[in-house]
Coordinates of C-alpha atoms and ligand atoms in Angstrom, one line a residue:
Chain L
M170 CA 0.0 0.0 0.0
E171 CA 1.2 3.4 -0.9
E172 CA 2.1 5.7 2.0
I173 CA 0.4 9.1 2.1
I174 CA 1.1 10.7 5.4
R175 CA 3.5 9.9 8.2
T176 CA 4.4 11.5 11.5
E177 CA 7.4 11.1 13.6
N178 CA 7.4 11.8 17.4
L179 CA 4.8 14.6 17.3
T180 CA 4.7 16.3 20.7
K181 CA 2.5 19.1 21.9
K182 CA 2.3 20.6 25.4
Y183 CA -0.1 23.1 26.8
D184 CA 2.0 24.8 29.5
T185 CA 3.2 21.7 31.3
M186 CA 0.3 19.4 30.3
V187 CA 1.4 17.0 27.6
A188 CA -1.5 16.8 25.2
L189 CA 0.4 14.7 22.6
D190 CA 3.4 12.6 23.4
N191 CA 5.8 11.3 20.7
V192 CA 3.1 10.1 18.4
S193 CA 4.3 8.4 15.2
F194 CA 2.1 6.8 12.7
V195 CA 1.7 6.0 9.0
A196 CA -1.5 6.3 6.9
H197 CA -1.8 4.7 3.4
K198 CA -3.8 5.4 0.3
K199 CA -7.5 4.3 0.5
E200 CA -7.1 3.4 4.1
I201 CA -9.5 4.3 6.9
I202 CA -7.9 4.7 10.3
G203 CA -10.0 4.9 13.4
L204 CA -8.5 7.2 16.0
V205 CA -10.0 6.6 19.4
G206 CA -9.3 7.6 23.0
D207 CA -10.9 9.0 26.1
N208 CA -11.9 12.6 26.5
G209 CA -8.7 14.7 26.6
A210 CA -6.6 11.9 25.1
G211 CA -5.2 14.2 22.5
K212 CA -7.2 13.2 19.4
S213 CA -8.3 16.7 18.4
T214 CA -4.8 18.0 19.2
L215 CA -3.3 15.6 16.7
I216 CA -5.9 16.4 14.1
N217 CA -5.5 20.1 14.5
I218 CA -1.7 19.8 14.0
L219 CA -2.3 17.8 10.8
V220 CA -4.7 20.4 9.5
G221 CA -2.3 23.3 10.2
L222 CA -4.2 25.1 12.9
F223 CA -1.0 25.1 15.1
P224 CA 2.4 23.5 14.8
P225 CA 3.7 20.7 17.0
D226 CA 6.3 21.6 19.6
E227 CA 8.4 18.7 18.3
G228 CA 8.3 16.1 15.7
K229 CA 7.9 15.9 11.9
I230 CA 5.2 15.4 9.4
F231 CA 5.8 13.8 6.0
L232 CA 3.5 14.0 3.1
D233 CA 4.3 11.6 0.2
G234 CA 7.6 11.0 1.9
R235 CA 8.6 14.6 2.0
E236 CA 8.7 16.6 5.2
V237 CA 6.2 19.4 5.4
R238 CA 5.4 22.2 7.8
F239 CA 2.0 23.7 7.6
T240 CA 1.9 27.4 8.2
S241 CA -1.9 27.8 8.3
P242 CA -5.1 25.9 7.7
G243 CA -5.1 27.4 4.2
D244 CA -1.6 26.0 3.6
A245 CA -2.6 22.4 4.6
R246 CA -5.6 22.7 2.4
K247 CA -3.5 23.7 -0.5
R248 CA -1.5 20.5 0.0
G249 CA -4.6 18.3 -0.2
I250 CA -5.6 17.9 3.4
E251 CA -9.3 18.3 4.2
I252 CA -11.2 18.2 7.5
V253 CA -14.8 17.6 8.6
Y254 CA -15.7 18.5 12.2
Q255 CA -18.5 17.5 14.4
F256 CA -19.9 21.0 14.3
S257 CA -19.5 21.6 10.7
N258 CA -17.0 24.1 9.4
L259 CA -19.6 25.7 7.2
I260 CA -20.8 29.3 7.3
E261 CA -24.5 29.1 8.1
G262 CA -25.6 32.3 6.5
M263 CA -24.2 31.4 3.2
P264 CA -25.4 29.2 0.4
I265 CA -23.9 25.7 -0.3
Y266 CA -21.8 26.8 -3.3
K267 CA -20.1 29.6 -1.5
N268 CA -19.2 27.3 1.3
F269 CA -17.9 24.9 -1.1
F270 CA -15.6 27.3 -2.8
M271 CA -14.8 29.8 0.0
G272 CA -11.1 30.5 0.0
R273 CA -10.6 28.8 -3.4
E274 CA -13.0 30.6 -5.6
I275 CA -13.2 29.9 -9.3
I276 CA -12.2 33.1 -11.1
N277 CA -12.8 33.6 -14.8
R278 CA -11.5 36.7 -16.5
G279 CA -10.8 38.4 -13.2
I280 CA -14.3 37.9 -11.7
L281 CA -16.0 35.2 -9.7
D282 CA -17.5 32.5 -11.8
N283 CA -20.7 31.8 -9.8
K284 CA -22.2 29.6 -12.5
A285 CA -19.2 27.2 -12.6
M286 CA -19.1 27.1 -8.8
R287 CA -22.8 26.3 -8.5
K288 CA -22.5 23.5 -11.1
E289 CA -19.4 22.0 -9.7
S290 CA -20.7 21.9 -6.1
E291 CA -24.0 20.3 -7.2
Y292 CA -22.0 17.7 -9.1
A293 CA -19.7 16.9 -6.2
L294 CA -22.7 16.5 -3.8
D295 CA -24.4 14.3 -6.4
E296 CA -21.3 12.1 -6.5
I297 CA -21.6 11.2 -2.8
G298 CA -25.3 10.7 -3.0
I299 CA -27.0 14.0 -2.0
T300 CA -29.1 16.2 -4.2
K301 CA -29.3 19.8 -3.1
S302 CA -29.6 23.1 -4.8
A303 CA -26.3 25.0 -4.7
D304 CA -28.2 28.1 -3.7
Q305 CA -29.7 26.6 -0.5
L306 CA -28.5 28.3 2.7
V307 CA -26.6 26.0 5.0
E308 CA -28.7 27.2 8.0
E309 CA -31.7 25.4 6.3
L310 CA -30.0 22.0 6.3
S311 CA -30.2 19.3 8.9
G312 CA -27.1 18.1 10.8
G313 CA -26.7 15.1 8.5
Q314 CA -27.1 17.2 5.4
R315 CA -24.5 19.7 6.7
Q316 CA -22.1 16.8 7.3
A317 CA -22.8 15.7 3.7
V318 CA -21.9 19.1 2.4
S319 CA -18.7 19.1 4.4
L320 CA -17.9 15.6 3.1
G321 CA -18.7 16.6 -0.4
R322 CA -16.4 19.6 -0.2
A323 CA -13.6 17.4 1.2
F324 CA -14.2 14.8 -1.5
H325 CA -14.1 17.5 -4.2
F326 CA -10.9 19.2 -3.1
G327 CA -9.0 16.7 -1.0
T328 CA -6.3 14.8 -2.7
K329 CA -4.2 13.4 0.2
V330 CA -5.8 13.2 3.6
L331 CA -9.3 13.4 4.9
L332 CA -9.5 14.1 8.7
L333 CA -12.8 13.5 10.4
D334 CA -13.2 14.8 14.0
E335 CA -16.3 13.1 15.4
P336 CA -18.3 13.5 12.3
T337 CA -21.1 11.2 13.5
T338 CA -21.5 12.6 17.0
G339 CA -24.9 14.1 17.5
L340 CA -26.5 12.7 14.4
S341 CA -29.6 10.6 14.3
L342 CA -29.2 6.8 13.7
K343 CA -30.3 7.2 10.1
E344 CA -27.9 10.1 9.5
V345 CA -25.0 8.2 11.1
D346 CA -25.6 5.3 8.6
R347 CA -25.7 7.7 5.7
T348 CA -22.6 9.5 6.8
L349 CA -20.7 6.2 7.2
N350 CA -21.8 5.2 3.8
R351 CA -20.5 8.4 2.3
I352 CA -17.2 8.0 4.0
K353 CA -16.9 4.6 2.4
L354 CA -17.9 6.0 -0.9
I355 CA -15.2 8.6 -0.6
R356 CA -12.6 6.0 0.3
D357 CA -13.6 4.0 -2.9
K358 CA -13.7 7.0 -5.2
A359 CA -10.9 9.1 -4.0
N360 CA -7.2 8.3 -3.4
M361 CA -7.0 9.7 0.1
S362 CA -6.2 8.2 3.4
I363 CA -8.9 8.9 6.0
I364 CA -8.4 9.4 9.7
F365 CA -11.7 9.1 11.6
V366 CA -11.9 10.3 15.2
T367 CA -14.8 9.0 17.3
H368 CA -15.9 7.9 20.7
N369 CA -18.3 5.3 19.3
L370 CA -16.5 2.1 18.5
R371 CA -19.6 0.7 16.8
H372 CA -19.4 3.5 14.2
I373 CA -15.7 2.9 13.4
M374 CA -15.3 -0.9 13.7
P375 CA -17.3 -1.8 10.5
I376 CA -15.5 0.7 8.2
A377 CA -11.9 1.1 9.6
D378 CA -9.0 -0.9 8.3
R379 CA -6.9 0.0 11.3
I380 CA -7.5 1.4 14.8
M381 CA -5.2 3.6 16.8
V382 CA -5.7 4.4 20.5
L383 CA -4.4 7.5 22.2
Y384 CA -4.1 7.5 26.0
H385 CA -3.0 10.7 27.7
G386 CA -1.4 11.9 24.5
E387 CA 0.5 8.6 23.9
K388 CA -0.3 6.1 21.2
V389 CA -0.9 2.9 23.1
L390 CA -2.3 0.7 20.3
D391 CA -2.2 0.5 16.5
K392 CA -3.7 -2.6 15.0
E393 CA -5.6 -3.8 12.0
T394 CA -9.3 -3.9 12.9
K395 CA -9.6 -7.6 12.2
H396 CA -6.9 -8.3 14.8
T397 CA -8.6 -6.5 17.6
N398 CA -12.0 -6.2 19.2
I399 CA -14.2 -4.0 21.3
A400 CA -13.1 -5.5 24.5
E401 CA -9.4 -4.9 23.9
L402 CA -10.0 -1.4 22.6
T403 CA -12.1 -0.5 25.6
K404 CA -9.4 -1.7 27.8
M405 CA -6.7 0.3 26.0
I406 CA -8.9 3.4 26.0
T407 CA -9.4 3.3 29.7
A408 CA -5.8 2.0 30.0
R409 CA -6.2 -0.7 32.6
I410 CA -3.4 -2.5 30.8
K411 CA -1.1 0.4 31.3
E412 CA -1.5 0.2 35.0
E413 CA -0.5 -3.5 35.0
E414 CA 2.6 -2.4 33.2
H415 CA 3.5 0.0 36.0
V416 CA 3.9 2.9 33.7
D417 CA 5.2 6.0 35.4
R418 CA 2.1 8.3 35.3
T419 CA 3.5 11.1 37.3
K420 CA 4.8 12.7 34.1
Y421 CA 1.1 13.4 33.2
I422 CA 0.6 15.5 36.3
Chain B
M136 CA -49.6 32.7 -7.0
I137 CA -46.0 32.2 -7.6
E138 CA -45.7 35.6 -9.1
L139 CA -47.3 37.2 -6.1
N140 CA -44.8 35.4 -3.8
T141 CA -41.8 36.5 -5.8
F142 CA -43.2 40.0 -5.6
K143 CA -43.6 39.7 -1.9
R144 CA -40.1 38.5 -1.5
F145 CA -38.8 41.3 -3.6
L146 CA -40.6 43.8 -1.4
A147 CA -39.3 42.1 1.7
K148 CA -35.7 43.0 0.6
S149 CA -34.7 45.9 2.8
E150 CA -33.2 47.9 0.0
V151 CA -36.3 47.6 -2.1
N152 CA -39.0 48.5 0.4
R153 CA -36.8 51.3 1.8
T154 CA -36.4 52.9 -1.6
I155 CA -40.1 52.7 -2.3
L156 CA -40.9 54.2 1.1
I157 CA -38.4 57.0 0.5
L158 CA -40.0 57.8 -2.9
I159 CA -43.5 57.8 -1.5
L160 CA -42.4 60.0 1.4
S161 CA -40.7 62.5 -0.9
F162 CA -43.8 62.6 -3.1
V163 CA -45.9 63.4 0.0
I164 CA -43.5 66.2 0.9
F165 CA -43.6 67.5 -2.6
I166 CA -47.4 67.8 -2.4
I167 CA -47.1 69.6 0.9
N168 CA -44.3 71.9 -0.4
P169 CA -43.5 71.9 -4.1
F170 CA -40.1 73.5 -3.3
F171 CA -39.0 70.0 -2.5
Y172 CA -38.8 69.1 -6.1
T173 CA -37.0 72.2 -7.4
G174 CA -33.4 72.4 -8.7
P175 CA -31.8 74.0 -5.7
N176 CA -33.2 71.4 -3.3
F177 CA -32.3 68.6 -5.6
R178 CA -28.8 69.8 -5.7
L179 CA -28.8 69.8 -1.9
L180 CA -30.3 66.4 -1.7
A181 CA -27.8 65.0 -4.2
T182 CA -24.8 66.7 -2.6
W183 CA -25.5 65.9 1.1
G184 CA -27.3 62.6 0.5
S185 CA -24.1 61.5 -1.3
I186 CA -21.8 62.7 1.5
H187 CA -24.0 60.8 4.1
A188 CA -24.0 57.7 1.8
I189 CA -20.2 57.8 1.6
M190 CA -20.0 57.8 5.4
V191 CA -22.5 54.9 5.7
L192 CA -20.4 53.0 3.1
G193 CA -17.3 53.5 5.2
E194 CA -19.2 52.4 8.3
M195 CA -20.4 49.3 6.4
L196 CA -16.8 48.2 5.9
Y197 CA -16.5 47.9 9.6
L198 CA -20.0 46.4 10.2
I199 CA -20.0 43.6 7.7
P200 CA -16.7 42.0 8.9
G201 CA -18.1 42.0 12.4
G202 CA -16.8 45.3 13.8
I203 CA -18.2 48.7 14.4
D204 CA -16.6 52.1 13.8
L205 CA -17.3 54.6 16.5
S206 CA -14.4 56.8 15.5
L207 CA -15.9 58.2 12.3
G208 CA -16.8 61.5 13.9
G209 CA -13.2 61.8 15.1
V210 CA -11.7 60.9 11.8
I211 CA -14.0 63.4 10.0
C212 CA -13.0 66.0 12.6
I213 CA -9.2 65.5 12.4
S214 CA -9.3 65.3 8.6
N215 CA -11.0 68.6 8.0
V216 CA -8.9 70.2 10.7
L217 CA -5.6 68.8 9.3
V218 CA -6.3 70.1 5.8
G219 CA -6.7 73.5 7.3
V220 CA -3.5 73.1 9.3
F221 CA -1.5 71.9 6.3
V222 CA -2.9 74.4 3.7
I223 CA -3.5 77.6 5.7
D224 CA -0.9 77.3 8.4
N225 CA 1.8 75.5 6.5
G226 CA 1.2 76.6 3.0
L227 CA 1.1 73.1 1.5
P228 CA -0.7 72.7 -1.9
I229 CA -4.2 71.5 -1.5
W230 CA -3.7 68.2 -3.4
L231 CA -0.8 67.3 -1.2
A232 CA -2.7 68.1 2.0
V233 CA -5.6 66.0 0.8
F234 CA -3.3 63.2 -0.1
I235 CA -1.6 63.2 3.3
V236 CA -5.0 63.4 5.2
L237 CA -6.3 60.4 3.2
L238 CA -3.2 58.5 4.1
I239 CA -3.7 59.4 7.8
G240 CA -7.3 58.2 7.5
A241 CA -6.2 54.9 6.1
A242 CA -3.6 54.5 8.8
I243 CA -6.2 55.1 11.5
G244 CA -8.4 52.3 9.9
F245 CA -5.3 50.1 9.7
S246 CA -4.7 50.6 13.4
S247 CA -8.3 49.6 14.2
A248 CA -7.8 46.4 12.3
L249 CA -4.5 45.6 14.1
F250 CA -6.4 46.0 17.4
A251 CA -9.3 43.8 16.1
N252 CA -6.8 41.2 14.8
A253 CA -4.9 41.1 18.1
F254 CA -8.1 40.2 20.0
S255 CA -9.8 37.8 17.7
P256 CA -9.8 33.9 17.4
P257 CA -7.8 31.7 18.0
L258 CA -7.5 33.8 21.2
K259 CA -10.0 32.6 23.8
F260 CA -10.8 36.0 25.3
L261 CA -12.0 38.4 22.7
L262 CA -12.2 42.2 22.8
P263 CA -14.7 43.9 20.5
V264 CA -13.1 46.6 18.2
F265 CA -15.5 49.3 19.4
I266 CA -13.4 49.6 22.6
Y267 CA -10.6 50.8 20.4
T268 CA -12.7 52.9 18.0
I269 CA -14.5 54.7 20.8
M270 CA -11.1 55.6 22.3
L271 CA -10.0 56.9 18.9
N272 CA -13.1 59.1 18.6
F273 CA -12.2 60.9 21.8
V274 CA -8.5 61.1 21.1
L275 CA -8.9 62.4 17.6
V276 CA -11.3 65.1 18.5
G277 CA -9.0 66.0 21.4
I278 CA -6.0 66.2 19.2
G279 CA -8.0 68.4 16.8
R280 CA -8.7 70.8 19.7
I281 CA -5.1 70.7 20.9
I282 CA -3.6 71.7 17.6
T283 CA -6.1 74.4 16.7
G284 CA -6.9 75.6 20.2
A285 CA -10.4 74.9 19.2
F286 CA -10.4 77.9 16.8
P287 CA -11.8 77.3 13.3
I288 CA -9.3 77.7 10.5
Y289 CA -10.5 80.0 7.7
G290 CA -9.0 81.5 4.6
F291 CA -9.3 78.7 2.0
T292 CA -9.3 79.7 -1.7
E293 CA -12.1 78.9 -4.1
S294 CA -10.2 75.9 -5.4
Y295 CA -10.6 74.0 -2.1
S296 CA -14.4 74.4 -2.5
L297 CA -14.3 72.7 -5.9
I298 CA -13.7 69.4 -4.1
S299 CA -17.3 69.5 -2.9
K300 CA -19.1 72.1 -5.1
A301 CA -17.9 71.4 -8.6
K302 CA -20.3 69.9 -11.1
I303 CA -19.8 67.2 -13.7
G304 CA -22.4 68.1 -16.3
P305 CA -25.6 68.5 -14.4
L306 CA -24.3 66.3 -11.5
P307 CA -22.9 67.6 -8.3
I308 CA -19.4 66.2 -7.9
T309 CA -20.2 64.4 -4.6
F310 CA -22.8 62.4 -6.4
V311 CA -20.2 61.4 -9.0
Y312 CA -17.8 60.4 -6.1
L313 CA -20.6 58.2 -4.8
I314 CA -21.3 56.5 -8.1
I315 CA -17.6 55.7 -8.5
I316 CA -17.3 54.4 -4.9
V317 CA -20.5 52.3 -5.2
G318 CA -19.1 50.9 -8.4
I319 CA -15.9 49.9 -6.7
F320 CA -17.9 48.4 -3.8
S321 CA -20.1 46.4 -6.1
Y322 CA -17.1 45.1 -7.9
I323 CA -15.4 44.0 -4.7
F324 CA -18.5 42.6 -3.0
Y325 CA -20.0 40.7 -5.9
F326 CA -17.2 40.0 -8.3
R327 CA -14.1 39.4 -6.2
P328 CA -13.3 36.8 -3.6
L329 CA -12.5 39.6 -1.2
G330 CA -16.2 40.3 -1.0
W331 CA -17.0 36.7 0.0
H332 CA -14.2 36.9 2.6
I333 CA -15.5 40.1 4.1
F334 CA -19.0 38.6 4.6
A335 CA -17.5 35.2 5.8
T336 CA -15.4 37.1 8.4
G337 CA -18.5 38.8 9.7
L338 CA -20.7 35.7 9.7
N339 CA -18.2 33.4 11.4
D340 CA -14.5 34.4 11.6
E341 CA -13.6 31.1 13.3
V342 CA -14.9 29.0 10.5
A343 CA -13.6 31.4 7.9
R344 CA -10.1 31.0 9.4
K345 CA -10.5 27.2 9.4
V346 CA -11.4 27.1 5.8
G347 CA -8.2 28.9 5.0
I348 CA -9.3 32.5 4.7
N349 CA -6.9 35.1 5.9
V350 CA -9.3 36.9 8.1
K351 CA -6.7 39.3 9.5
K352 CA -5.8 40.5 6.0
T353 CA -9.5 40.8 5.2
R354 CA -10.1 43.0 8.3
L355 CA -7.0 45.1 7.5
I356 CA -8.3 45.9 4.0
A357 CA -11.9 46.5 5.1
F358 CA -11.2 48.8 8.1
T359 CA -8.4 50.7 6.2
L360 CA -10.8 51.5 3.4
G361 CA -13.6 52.2 5.8
S362 CA -11.6 55.0 7.6
L363 CA -10.2 56.2 4.4
L364 CA -13.7 56.9 3.2
Q365 CA -14.4 58.8 6.5
A366 CA -11.3 60.9 5.9
F367 CA -12.5 61.6 2.4
A368 CA -15.9 62.6 3.8
G369 CA -14.2 64.9 6.3
I370 CA -12.3 66.6 3.5
I371 CA -15.5 67.0 1.4
I372 CA -17.4 68.6 4.3
G373 CA -14.5 70.9 5.2
S374 CA -14.3 71.9 1.6
Y375 CA -18.1 72.6 1.4
L376 CA -18.0 74.7 4.6
S377 CA -14.6 76.2 3.7
V378 CA -13.3 75.6 7.1
G379 CA -11.2 73.4 9.3
S380 CA -13.0 73.1 12.5
V381 CA -13.3 70.6 15.4
L382 CA -17.0 71.2 15.4
V383 CA -17.3 69.3 12.2
G384 CA -17.5 65.6 12.6
P385 CA -18.6 64.4 16.0
E386 CA -22.3 65.1 15.3
Y387 CA -22.3 62.5 12.5
L388 CA -21.6 59.4 14.4
L389 CA -25.2 58.5 15.5
P390 CA -26.9 59.6 12.3
I391 CA -24.5 57.5 10.2
L392 CA -25.0 54.5 12.5
A393 CA -28.7 55.0 12.1
G394 CA -28.3 55.2 8.3
A395 CA -26.4 51.9 8.3
F396 CA -29.2 50.2 10.3
I397 CA -31.9 51.8 8.2
G398 CA -30.0 50.5 5.1
G399 CA -30.3 47.0 6.3
I400 CA -26.7 46.6 7.5
S401 CA -26.7 44.3 10.6
L402 CA -24.9 45.1 13.8
A403 CA -24.2 41.4 14.1
G404 CA -22.0 41.4 11.0
G405 CA -22.2 39.6 7.7
E406 CA -25.2 41.5 6.3
G407 CA -25.6 44.5 4.1
S408 CA -25.1 45.8 0.6
P409 CA -23.6 48.9 -1.0
Y410 CA -27.0 49.8 -2.3
G411 CA -28.6 49.5 1.1
A412 CA -25.8 51.8 2.5
V413 CA -26.7 54.4 -0.1
V414 CA -30.4 54.2 0.7
G415 CA -29.6 54.5 4.4
G416 CA -27.3 57.5 3.8
F417 CA -29.9 59.3 1.7
A418 CA -32.7 58.4 4.1
V419 CA -30.9 60.1 7.0
Y420 CA -30.2 63.2 5.0
L421 CA -33.7 63.2 3.6
I422 CA -35.2 63.4 7.1
E423 CA -33.1 66.4 7.8
N424 CA -34.0 68.0 4.4
I425 CA -37.7 67.4 4.9
I426 CA -37.6 69.2 8.3
V427 CA -35.9 72.1 6.6
V428 CA -38.3 72.2 3.6
L429 CA -41.4 71.9 5.8
A430 CA -39.8 74.6 8.0
L431 CA -40.3 72.5 11.1
P432 CA -38.3 73.2 14.2
S433 CA -35.0 71.4 13.7
F434 CA -35.2 69.3 16.8
W435 CA -37.9 67.2 15.0
K436 CA -35.0 65.8 13.0
E437 CA -33.8 63.7 16.0
V438 CA -37.3 62.5 16.7
A439 CA -37.9 61.5 13.1
T440 CA -34.4 59.8 12.7
G441 CA -34.9 57.8 15.8
L442 CA -38.4 56.6 14.9
F443 CA -37.3 55.8 11.4
L444 CA -34.4 53.7 12.6
F445 CA -36.6 51.9 15.2
F446 CA -39.3 51.2 12.7
F447 CA -37.0 49.7 10.1
V448 CA -34.9 47.6 12.4
L449 CA -38.1 46.1 13.9
F450 CA -39.4 45.6 10.3
D451 CA -36.2 43.7 9.4
F452 CA -36.5 41.6 12.6
Y453 CA -40.0 40.5 11.8
Q454 CA -39.1 39.7 8.2
K455 CA -36.3 37.5 9.3
R456 CA -38.4 35.8 11.9
K457 CA -41.1 35.1 9.4
R458 CA -38.5 33.6 7.0
I459 CA -37.3 31.3 9.7
F460 CA -40.8 30.2 10.8
T461 CA -42.1 29.6 7.3
R462 CA -39.0 27.4 6.7
A463 CA -39.6 25.2 9.8
Ligands
ATP630 N1 -6.1 25.3 23.9 C1 -5.9 24.5 24.9 N2 -5.2 25.0 26.0 C2 -4.9 24.2 27.0 N3 -5.2 22.9 27.1 C3 -5.8 22.3 26.0 C4 -6.2 23.1 24.9 N4 -6.8 22.3 24.0 C5 -6.8 21.1 24.5 N5 -6.2 21.1 25.7 C6 -6.0 19.9 26.6 O1 -5.2 19.0 25.9 C7 -5.7 17.7 26.1 C8 -6.0 17.0 24.8 O2 -7.2 17.6 24.3 P1 -7.9 17.2 23.0 O3 -8.9 18.2 22.6 O4 -6.8 16.9 21.9 O5 -8.5 15.8 23.4 P2 -9.6 14.9 22.6 O6 -9.0 13.5 22.6 O7 -9.9 15.5 21.3 O8 -10.8 14.9 23.6 P3 -12.4 14.9 23.3 O9 -12.7 13.4 23.1 O10 -13.0 15.4 24.5 O11 -12.6 15.7 22.1 C9 -6.9 17.8 27.1 O12 -6.4 17.5 28.4 C10 -7.3 19.2 26.9 O13 -7.8 19.7 28.2
MG631 MG1 -11.8 16.3 20.4

C-alpha cells in the first residue's frame, strides 16, 4: 500500500500538560484509520496539527515521503488535506456553493464565476449521493445534510488526507448510517487516506481498516481492525493494561 | 400565485422597500411643499445625500466583517482640521494636504484592524473593536482641539471648495464620487473573492479561518478602506464649509449608524449591501432635508431619525423571523 502521510514523534504541550506525546504513525492510500481515546486523550490536538491550525512543539510530518510544515489551515488545504468537524466548518448564513468554494473561488477573466461554482458543487454532492440546490442556505440544512456538504467539499478538493473529527457525534441513527456510507464512498472513489476520530467504537469498527488508540497523549495501540475487538479497545482506551505495566504516570501531572 | 410570492419576497428586501418608502415619502412632501422638487433642493439632496451615503459605506466596511466604527466622527473631525493646518498654516498645496490626510485616515483604519486582529480567534478572550474605535473618537477630536486651540481655520481659496461644489455636467461632484465608490464596492462585493471573505469574516470568523481565509488580512483591508472613506468625507465637508473646525465631525456618528441600520446593515455582521448603504445614507439626510423644507423646528430631526431607525430595524427583525418560521 502506498504511504500518504507519516508523522514522527509529534509532541504538543499546553503549558506543562502533555497533550500529545511522541506520536508516530503512518496512513496509506485508500485506508480508513479509526482514531479513538478517552476525553482529553489528544485526538483533536493531533488532528489540529495535521490540519495546520497550530504547529507541533516537536516532531515531523511527512506527506508523500517529503517533510512538510503547515503554516496555516489554508496551507494544509492547498496540499490536499481536508477536514470535517462534528460541528460543521460551514458558514451558516451562506449558500452551499459559497461554502464549497470559500477560500478557493473559481475566477474567470478576473471575476467570480458563480455559475461554474454552482455547477461543480452540485455535481460533487451528487457524487456522494445527496441532491441539493447549490443556492440553498446552510442554515436550512439538517445536521446530516451539513455533514454531507462538508464531506462533499472534502471529497471534491481533498487529494491526500481526509480528517474526520467526530463527524457522527450528535447525528440521528439514520444520518449516522448515511454519513458512514458516504465516508466509504469517498474511500472508494478518491485516493485519500482517511483518519476518523470518534468515541463510538460501533461507528468505526465496521469501516476502519486499522484502529489507533491514544491515551493521555500517547499512542498505546495501533492494530488492524480484524486483529482487535471492542473489549481490547475499551481496555486500552481506559488503559487498565497500562496500570498493570507500571507505567510512570507522574509525568502526566 | 408564484408571481405574487416572488413580488412579496422582492418587497421584503430591505433595500427595495426602503427605496419605495423614500420615494413615497418625498412625493408626499412635494405635495405639501413643491419647493422640495426644485433644482436647488435637488442639488442639496444629491450633494449631502451622497456625503452621508459615503460615510455609511465607510461604516459598512466595519460592520460587515463584524466590527463597528465609533471613530468616524473623530476621523472626519481630524481630517478637515488637518487640511486647514496643512494648507492655511503651513502653505502646502491642496492636493498634497488632501493626499496626506487620506493616508492618515487609512492609517487610522489600519490601526483599528490591528487591534481587532490582536483580540480575535484563536484567542479565547476576545475584545470587540469598538473599545478601540470609541477611544479613537475621543482622542482624535481631542488632538484636533489641541492643535487648533479649538479655533476654526478660515481662509481657503475657491479651489478648495471645488472638491465638494464642482459639477460634472448636471451632476454635483459628490454624487459622482458616490457613483464611483459604489461601483468599486459592487465590484469587490459581488465579483471578487475579497467580497466573500468580508462577509464570511463577519458571519463566522472562526470557521472562515479554518477554511483557509486570511481573516486578518480581510479586516485590514476593510477597516483601512472604511476609515479612508471617512477621511474623504471629512475633506468634502470641510471643503463645502470652507473651514477646518473641530465642530465638524462628532455630530455625524449617531446619524450615520442610524443610516447603516436603516439601510439593512446588521450590527451582528455579515449582512448588508452597497445599495442598502446608499439608501440608508440618503434616508438620514432626507429626514433632515424634509424638516428644513417643511420649516419645522430642527429638533424634529432627532425624533424622526430615531423613529425611522426603530421602525426599520423592527421591520427587518420580523421579516427575518417570518422567514425562519415559514422554513420550519
Ligand atoms: N487550547 C488549549 N489549551 C490548554 N489545554 C488544552 C487546549 N486544547 C486542549 N487542551 C488539553 O489537551 C488535552 C487533549 O485535548 P484534545 O482536545 O486533543 O482531546 P480529545 O482527545 O480530542 O478529547 P475529546 O474526546 O474530549 O474531544 C486535554 O487535556 C485538553 O484539556
Ligand atoms: Mg476532540
